[in-house]
Short mmCIF file of C-alpha atoms and ligand atoms in Angstrom, two decimals:
data_model
loop_
_atom_site.label_atom_id
_atom_site.label_comp_id
_atom_site.label_asym_id
_atom_site.label_seq_id
_atom_site.Cartn_x
_atom_site.Cartn_y
_atom_site.Cartn_z
CA MET A 8 40.31 -30.35 -2.34
CA LYS A 9 43.49 -32.42 -1.99
CA LEU A 10 45.56 -30.63 -4.66
CA GLN A 11 46.61 -27.31 -3.22
CA ARG A 12 46.02 -24.19 -5.23
CA VAL A 13 49.14 -22.58 -6.66
CA ILE A 14 49.37 -19.66 -4.15
CA GLN A 15 48.58 -21.94 -1.27
CA TYR A 16 51.38 -24.32 -2.47
CA ALA A 17 53.85 -21.53 -2.81
CA GLN A 18 53.07 -20.16 0.68
CA ASN A 19 53.16 -23.69 2.14
CA LEU A 20 56.66 -24.23 0.78
CA LEU A 21 57.76 -20.96 2.49
CA ALA A 22 56.03 -21.86 5.71
CA ILE A 23 57.73 -25.27 6.02
CA THR A 24 61.17 -23.74 5.20
CA VAL A 25 61.30 -20.45 7.14
CA THR A 26 61.85 -20.42 10.91
CA ASN A 27 62.30 -17.77 13.56
CA GLY A 28 65.38 -15.65 13.02
CA ASP A 29 65.80 -16.31 9.33
CA THR A 30 66.71 -13.75 6.69
CA VAL A 31 64.43 -13.94 3.65
CA ILE A 32 63.73 -12.05 0.44
CA ASP A 33 60.49 -10.90 -1.33
CA ALA A 34 61.99 -10.11 -4.81
CA THR A 35 58.67 -8.59 -6.15
CA ALA A 36 56.95 -6.83 -3.26
CA GLY A 37 53.99 -5.46 -5.25
CA ASN A 38 51.14 -4.89 -2.80
CA GLY A 39 53.13 -6.56 -0.03
CA HIS A 40 51.12 -9.73 0.51
CA ASP A 41 54.18 -11.97 0.43
CA THR A 42 56.30 -9.54 2.43
CA LEU A 43 53.74 -9.62 5.23
CA PHE A 44 53.44 -13.42 5.01
CA LEU A 45 57.28 -13.71 5.33
CA ALA A 46 57.40 -11.10 8.14
CA ASN A 47 55.11 -13.32 10.16
CA LEU A 48 57.32 -16.31 9.57
CA VAL A 49 60.70 -14.78 10.48
CA GLY A 50 59.73 -13.47 13.99
CA ASP A 51 61.31 -10.49 15.68
CA LYS A 52 64.87 -11.86 15.36
CA GLY A 53 64.53 -12.43 11.54
CA HIS A 54 64.31 -10.00 8.68
CA VAL A 55 62.63 -9.67 5.28
CA PHE A 56 64.20 -7.75 2.45
CA ALA A 57 61.57 -6.67 -0.15
CA PHE A 58 62.35 -5.26 -3.55
CA ASP A 59 60.22 -3.45 -6.11
CA VAL A 60 60.96 -0.94 -8.96
CA GLN A 61 57.69 0.95 -8.40
CA GLN A 62 57.31 3.47 -5.62
CA GLN A 63 53.60 2.70 -5.51
CA ALA A 64 54.53 -0.87 -4.59
CA THR A 65 57.04 0.01 -1.91
CA ILE A 66 54.53 2.38 -0.31
CA ALA A 67 51.79 -0.24 -0.37
CA THR A 68 54.13 -2.84 1.10
CA ILE A 69 55.22 -0.49 3.92
CA ASN A 70 51.57 0.43 4.68
CA ARG A 71 50.57 -3.22 4.84
CA LEU A 72 53.43 -3.96 7.26
CA GLN A 73 52.49 -0.92 9.39
CA GLU A 74 48.81 -2.01 9.52
CA ASN A 75 50.01 -5.22 11.04
CA ASN A 76 52.66 -3.66 13.31
CA LEU A 77 55.48 -5.64 11.55
CA GLU A 78 57.40 -2.83 9.86
CA HIS A 79 60.45 -3.51 12.08
CA ARG A 80 60.79 -6.94 10.58
CA ALA A 81 61.32 -5.79 6.98
CA THR A 82 63.45 -3.45 4.82
CA VAL A 83 61.56 -2.30 1.77
CA ILE A 84 63.91 -1.35 -1.07
CA LEU A 85 62.95 0.82 -4.18
CA ASP A 86 65.37 -0.98 -6.53
CA GLY A 87 65.45 -3.91 -8.95
CA HIS A 88 65.95 -7.42 -7.60
CA GLU A 89 68.99 -7.72 -10.01
CA ASN A 90 70.73 -5.51 -7.54
CA ILE A 91 70.12 -7.72 -4.46
CA SER A 92 73.85 -8.36 -3.90
CA LYS A 93 74.32 -4.60 -3.20
CA TYR A 94 72.08 -4.90 -0.20
CA ILE A 95 72.43 -8.41 1.21
CA SER A 96 75.45 -10.49 1.93
CA ASN A 97 74.14 -12.80 4.77
CA PRO A 98 72.76 -16.31 4.22
CA ILE A 99 69.16 -16.49 3.01
CA ALA A 100 66.59 -19.18 4.06
CA ALA A 101 64.00 -18.43 1.29
CA ALA A 102 62.94 -16.11 -1.43
CA ILE A 103 59.77 -15.58 -3.37
CA PHE A 104 59.13 -13.99 -6.76
CA ASN A 105 55.79 -13.18 -8.39
CA LEU A 106 56.58 -12.71 -11.98
CA GLY A 107 54.42 -10.40 -14.13
CA TYR A 108 52.86 -6.95 -13.46
CA LEU A 109 51.33 -5.40 -10.41
CA PRO A 110 47.56 -5.85 -10.50
CA GLY A 111 45.77 -2.49 -10.70
CA SER A 112 48.89 -0.71 -11.95
CA ASP A 113 50.80 -0.09 -15.24
CA HIS A 114 50.76 -3.41 -17.11
CA ALA A 115 53.88 -2.30 -19.04
CA ILE A 116 55.97 -2.62 -15.92
CA ILE A 117 56.72 -6.30 -15.83
CA THR A 118 59.44 -8.51 -14.61
CA LYS A 119 61.95 -9.34 -17.39
CA PRO A 120 63.99 -12.48 -18.26
CA ASN A 121 67.49 -11.04 -17.86
CA THR A 122 66.91 -9.26 -14.54
CA THR A 123 64.87 -12.14 -13.14
CA ILE A 124 67.63 -14.60 -13.92
CA GLN A 125 70.29 -12.26 -12.60
CA ALA A 126 68.35 -12.06 -9.30
CA ILE A 127 67.90 -15.84 -9.05
CA GLU A 128 71.64 -16.19 -9.60
CA SER A 129 72.45 -13.81 -6.71
CA ILE A 130 69.96 -15.46 -4.42
CA LEU A 131 71.20 -18.98 -5.15
CA GLU A 132 74.68 -17.83 -4.08
CA LEU A 133 73.26 -16.52 -0.82
CA LEU A 134 70.84 -19.51 -0.16
CA LYS A 135 71.53 -21.83 2.68
CA VAL A 136 71.51 -25.61 2.15
CA GLY A 137 67.95 -26.62 2.73
CA GLY A 138 66.77 -23.15 1.68
CA ILE A 139 64.18 -22.62 -1.01
CA VAL A 140 63.39 -20.16 -3.81
CA VAL A 141 59.74 -20.06 -4.95
CA LEU A 142 58.62 -18.44 -8.19
CA VAL A 143 54.92 -17.91 -8.94
CA VAL A 144 55.08 -17.54 -12.78
CA TYR A 145 52.27 -15.45 -14.34
CA HIS A 146 52.66 -15.83 -18.13
CA GLY A 147 49.32 -14.62 -19.73
CA HIS A 148 50.48 -11.02 -20.43
CA GLU A 149 52.58 -9.73 -23.31
CA GLY A 150 56.18 -10.76 -22.58
CA GLY A 151 55.14 -13.34 -20.02
CA LYS A 152 55.75 -16.39 -22.17
CA THR A 153 59.28 -15.22 -23.25
CA GLU A 154 60.16 -14.73 -19.57
CA ARG A 155 58.59 -18.07 -18.57
CA ASP A 156 60.60 -19.96 -21.32
CA GLU A 157 63.90 -18.25 -20.56
CA VAL A 158 63.63 -18.85 -16.79
CA ILE A 159 62.71 -22.42 -17.28
CA GLN A 160 65.62 -22.87 -19.70
CA TYR A 161 68.01 -21.44 -17.13
CA LEU A 162 66.62 -23.44 -14.21
CA SER A 163 66.52 -26.73 -16.16
CA ASN A 164 70.29 -26.51 -16.50
CA LEU A 165 71.16 -26.08 -12.82
CA PRO A 166 73.24 -28.94 -11.66
CA GLN A 167 71.10 -31.47 -9.79
CA LYS A 168 73.94 -32.24 -7.39
CA TYR A 169 73.47 -28.84 -5.89
CA PHE A 170 69.89 -27.88 -6.71
CA HIS A 171 66.44 -29.65 -6.99
CA VAL A 172 64.10 -27.78 -9.31
CA LEU A 173 60.35 -28.57 -9.59
CA GLN A 174 57.34 -27.25 -11.46
CA TYR A 175 53.89 -27.41 -9.92
CA GLN A 176 51.20 -26.79 -12.45
CA PHE A 177 47.62 -27.51 -13.21
CA LEU A 178 47.42 -28.89 -16.79
CA ASN A 179 43.69 -28.47 -17.48
CA GLN A 180 42.91 -24.95 -16.50
CA LYS A 181 42.12 -22.29 -19.01
CA ASN A 182 43.60 -18.74 -19.66
CA ASP A 183 47.29 -19.28 -18.78
CA PRO A 184 46.96 -19.90 -15.06
CA PRO A 185 50.02 -19.20 -12.96
CA PHE A 186 52.25 -22.09 -11.81
CA VAL A 187 55.00 -22.53 -9.32
CA ILE A 188 58.69 -23.23 -9.78
CA ALA A 189 60.62 -24.11 -6.65
CA ILE A 190 64.40 -24.51 -6.27
CA GLU A 191 65.86 -26.19 -3.14
CA LYS A 192 69.62 -25.90 -2.51
CA VAL A 193 70.78 -29.50 -1.45
CA LYS A 194 74.51 -29.01 -1.39
CA GLU A 195 77.07 -26.15 -1.18
CA LYS A 196 79.38 -25.86 -4.18
N1 SAM B 219 53.83 -10.26 -4.62
C1 SAM B 219 53.07 -9.16 -5.05
C2 SAM B 219 51.87 -8.86 -4.15
O1 SAM B 219 51.76 -9.57 -3.12
O2 SAM B 219 51.08 -8.01 -4.44
C3 SAM B 219 52.80 -9.02 -6.48
C4 SAM B 219 53.96 -8.85 -7.36
S1 SAM B 219 53.57 -8.33 -9.08
C5 SAM B 219 53.03 -9.79 -9.83
C6 SAM B 219 55.17 -8.09 -9.81
C7 SAM B 219 55.95 -6.96 -9.21
O3 SAM B 219 57.30 -7.00 -9.70
C8 SAM B 219 55.47 -5.60 -9.65
O4 SAM B 219 55.07 -4.83 -8.53
C9 SAM B 219 56.62 -4.92 -10.38
O5 SAM B 219 56.74 -3.46 -10.16
C10 SAM B 219 57.78 -5.66 -9.79
N2 SAM B 219 59.00 -5.61 -10.60
C11 SAM B 219 59.14 -5.60 -11.91
N3 SAM B 219 60.40 -5.63 -12.29
C12 SAM B 219 61.10 -5.70 -11.09
C13 SAM B 219 62.59 -5.76 -10.75
N4 SAM B 219 63.49 -5.77 -11.70
N5 SAM B 219 62.83 -5.85 -9.42
C14 SAM B 219 61.93 -5.87 -8.48
N6 SAM B 219 60.59 -5.83 -8.78
C15 SAM B 219 60.20 -5.74 -10.00
#
């Protein structure tokens, strides 16, 4: 297959951006798959900050890191990503969001438009030129389409002098498949 699947595309964007020693963010840790992926990319001199509002998710993420002997490369924070600026002030190379609910958990605990946009705003302030924010947008659940539309509305209005924003989406798949939005900072304000 020549067209990369959505998750593969998202991970590839992170892989071509993040280098040894970088500070990066997993804004929705969930079961920790992306936190682990990022921990492998940043090396021993870099660091991952991972956020989730559910203790079940932070525990799963810490366990996954420990199983791979990489817990020293990450700080897993039980708090909303809208509070990122309370924890991080240094330049960020990349961030990833998986919007929606945690599979196998309470489907009522979902990411929300206002807090997602607030988190993106904070991260864009910290993002280095050449850095990237990747969102995997799940929108099939209740509330998902509202969040999708509000996030797209916000990102469509980012000034193109400073940010390049793209959407990567299969158009002919059934059942609201996820898609990727990526934001690259091209110039400091
Ligand atoms: N990337 C994860 C993985 O590898 O398993 C999946 C993430 S799941 C689609 C979305 C996660 O966002 C859930 O675990 C949920 O608890 C979390 N979440 C919801 N609101 C949040 C918020 N305001 N801040 C941080 N995480 C939040």
